[in-house]
Amino acid sequence: MLRFAQRAVVFIFLFSALLEAQPPDLLTRGPAYADALARFAGTDGVGKDGPMSKLGFTLTLLYSEYRLFVETGVTGSFVPTDPLFSQLGLQDRVVVDMVASGDVGKFVDELRTMGFEHVTAFRHVVSALAPIEKLETLASLPALRMARAGLAKSRAGSVTSQGDPAMESDLLRPTLDGSGVIVGTLSD
């Protein structure tokens, strides 16, 4: 029987897998997208039976974009199309969360041998900073059950509630900047 923490980890990974959606129009996405789709969905383009399907479409697309960047010899830094990756500024590396089967210690050693950095494990969940060019090799490891990009997304900004437009204070913001106002605080 799975404990609560184990069920939570499994749920998070399954839920993140369901959230990965493939954009519909292949022709407007370019060669990296077509390559990623073939690696993820296989030669028939249907399902999740390609050689990199264990990584999910997001990591597979990142790998294909990086591979195309290296093959074309473009100068400068690699910038992925997914803004969540480009905000991290890791350029040739990505944080990957993985689920391993079998001997996790052996799997961790294998990752370190491949050049993965900051490899940490808790039971069967392993996280690491992975070189993007090694993602295809990662997908072929028999001990890997699945992997997802370790990304966090926040919706917080300068205004974090619906109260701002409800009080119509958002209408005054362009004309009032708070200059000349003295604010005092009292403390014990």
XYZ file of C-alpha atoms in Angstrom:
188
model
C 0.000 0.000 0.000
C 1.356 3.424 -0.928
C 1.928 5.933 1.829
C 0.582 9.462 1.530
C 3.953 10.959 0.444
C 4.388 8.286 -2.229
C 0.850 8.823 -3.510
C 1.463 12.591 -3.615
C 4.644 12.171 -5.677
C 2.919 9.784 -8.084
C -0.068 12.140 -8.387
C 2.150 15.157 -9.114
C 4.017 13.327 -11.866
C 0.827 11.918 -13.414
C -0.907 15.287 -13.237
C 2.050 17.059 -14.877
C 1.995 14.452 -17.644
C -1.683 15.167 -18.301
C -1.038 18.907 -18.486
C 1.483 18.548 -21.297
C -0.414 19.457 -24.440
C 0.937 19.299 -27.952
C 0.132 22.327 -30.133
C -1.945 21.177 -33.124
C -0.350 22.664 -36.246
C 2.861 20.860 -37.149
C 3.608 22.830 -40.303
C 3.916 26.215 -38.581
C 6.132 24.892 -35.785
C 9.275 24.236 -37.837
C 11.846 21.457 -38.078
C 12.601 21.245 -34.340
C 8.936 20.613 -33.581
C 8.660 17.961 -36.304
C 11.796 16.245 -34.977
C 10.474 16.368 -31.406
C 7.132 14.921 -32.447
C 8.845 12.010 -34.207
C 11.052 11.353 -31.162
C 8.094 11.561 -28.773
C 5.247 9.956 -30.719
C 7.240 7.593 -32.927
C 7.210 7.277 -36.695
C 3.405 7.128 -36.926
C 3.048 10.451 -35.067
C 0.350 9.033 -32.812
C 0.572 8.115 -29.153
C 3.579 8.173 -26.878
C 5.729 5.341 -28.182
C 8.745 7.203 -29.556
C 12.293 6.723 -28.269
C 12.078 9.832 -26.046
C 8.499 9.408 -24.802
C 9.677 8.804 -21.228
C 10.809 12.448 -21.121
C 7.511 14.010 -22.106
C 7.009 16.344 -25.050
C 8.390 19.467 -23.323
C 11.857 17.985 -22.716
C 11.839 16.267 -26.108
C 11.132 19.586 -27.836
C 13.877 21.283 -25.819
C 16.322 18.565 -26.911
C 15.309 18.918 -30.583
C 15.658 22.710 -30.480
C 19.090 22.443 -28.877
C 20.205 19.780 -31.354
C 19.121 21.959 -34.286
C 20.903 24.961 -32.717
C 24.173 23.009 -32.425
C 23.910 21.415 -35.895
C 23.304 24.730 -37.668
C 26.339 26.314 -35.985
C 24.487 29.452 -34.922
C 26.681 31.784 -32.883
C 25.538 33.125 -29.540
C 23.614 31.544 -26.716
C 20.897 28.945 -27.103
C 17.451 30.390 -26.334
C 14.601 27.860 -26.180
C 11.164 28.766 -27.518
C 9.500 27.884 -24.213
C 9.687 31.036 -22.059
C 9.843 28.984 -18.855
C 13.211 27.574 -19.949
C 14.597 30.844 -21.267
C 13.840 32.648 -17.984
C 16.125 30.251 -16.119
C 19.159 31.277 -18.167
C 20.796 27.832 -17.949
C 21.596 27.823 -21.715
C 22.826 24.238 -22.204
C 21.370 22.611 -19.081
C 17.930 21.887 -17.681
C 16.602 20.787 -14.284
C 15.020 17.348 -14.628
C 12.870 15.455 -12.123
C 12.881 11.703 -12.739
C 11.296 8.547 -11.389
C 13.658 5.574 -11.320
C 12.983 1.887 -11.045
C 15.313 -0.681 -9.567
C 18.524 0.341 -7.823
C 18.317 4.124 -7.397
C 21.932 4.381 -6.189
C 23.151 2.770 -9.388
C 20.911 5.086 -11.423
C 22.317 8.160 -9.612
C 25.883 6.990 -10.297
C 25.013 6.512 -13.968
C 23.638 10.068 -14.154
C 26.788 11.509 -12.572
C 28.923 9.565 -15.064
C 26.893 11.149 -17.885
C 27.717 14.648 -16.599
C 24.580 15.405 -14.617
C 25.206 17.814 -11.736
C 23.544 18.343 -8.334
C 22.004 14.870 -8.455
C 19.763 14.233 -5.457
C 17.406 11.376 -4.711
C 14.543 10.693 -2.336
C 13.397 7.116 -2.625
C 12.666 6.650 -6.343
C 12.450 10.356 -7.241
C 15.709 11.823 -8.566
C 16.413 15.447 -9.512
C 19.439 16.746 -11.385
C 20.815 19.518 -13.548
C 21.144 17.750 -16.899
C 23.112 18.666 -20.018
C 20.525 19.072 -22.786
C 22.615 17.033 -25.233
C 22.352 14.016 -22.864
C 18.543 13.913 -22.796
C 18.359 11.334 -25.596
C 20.765 9.086 -23.677
C 18.717 9.622 -20.510
C 15.562 8.468 -22.307
C 17.266 5.219 -23.308
C 18.242 4.228 -19.747
C 16.292 1.138 -18.643
C 16.152 2.363 -15.028
C 14.273 5.533 -16.025
C 10.511 5.240 -15.712
C 9.707 8.861 -16.548
C 11.161 12.371 -16.438
C 9.772 15.898 -16.510
C 11.344 19.324 -16.591
C 11.693 20.790 -13.108
C 9.893 24.062 -13.718
C 7.943 26.340 -11.441
C 5.401 28.849 -12.624
C 4.003 31.716 -10.620
C 1.060 33.923 -11.410
C 2.014 36.565 -8.870
C 2.779 40.031 -10.141
C 2.464 43.576 -8.928
C -1.236 42.941 -8.255
C -2.176 39.555 -6.844
C -5.920 39.837 -6.322
C -9.168 40.849 -7.971
C -9.592 43.585 -5.375
C -7.588 46.068 -7.437
C -10.046 46.280 -10.367
C -13.026 45.814 -8.026
C -12.095 49.042 -6.176
C -11.163 50.665 -9.510
C -7.737 51.557 -8.116
C -6.218 50.243 -11.346
C -7.838 53.210 -13.141
C -6.031 55.724 -10.920
C -2.610 54.120 -11.076
C -1.501 55.868 -14.315
C -2.235 59.324 -12.824
C -1.136 58.798 -9.217
C 2.333 57.602 -8.271
C 2.409 58.234 -4.532
C 5.045 60.970 -4.623
C 4.738 63.464 -1.767
C 2.817 61.025 0.429
C 4.312 60.309 3.839
C 3.645 56.852 5.240
C 4.297 56.131 8.899
C 4.408 52.837 10.752
C 4.108 52.040 14.426
C 5.734 49.077 16.012
C 6.003 47.633 19.526
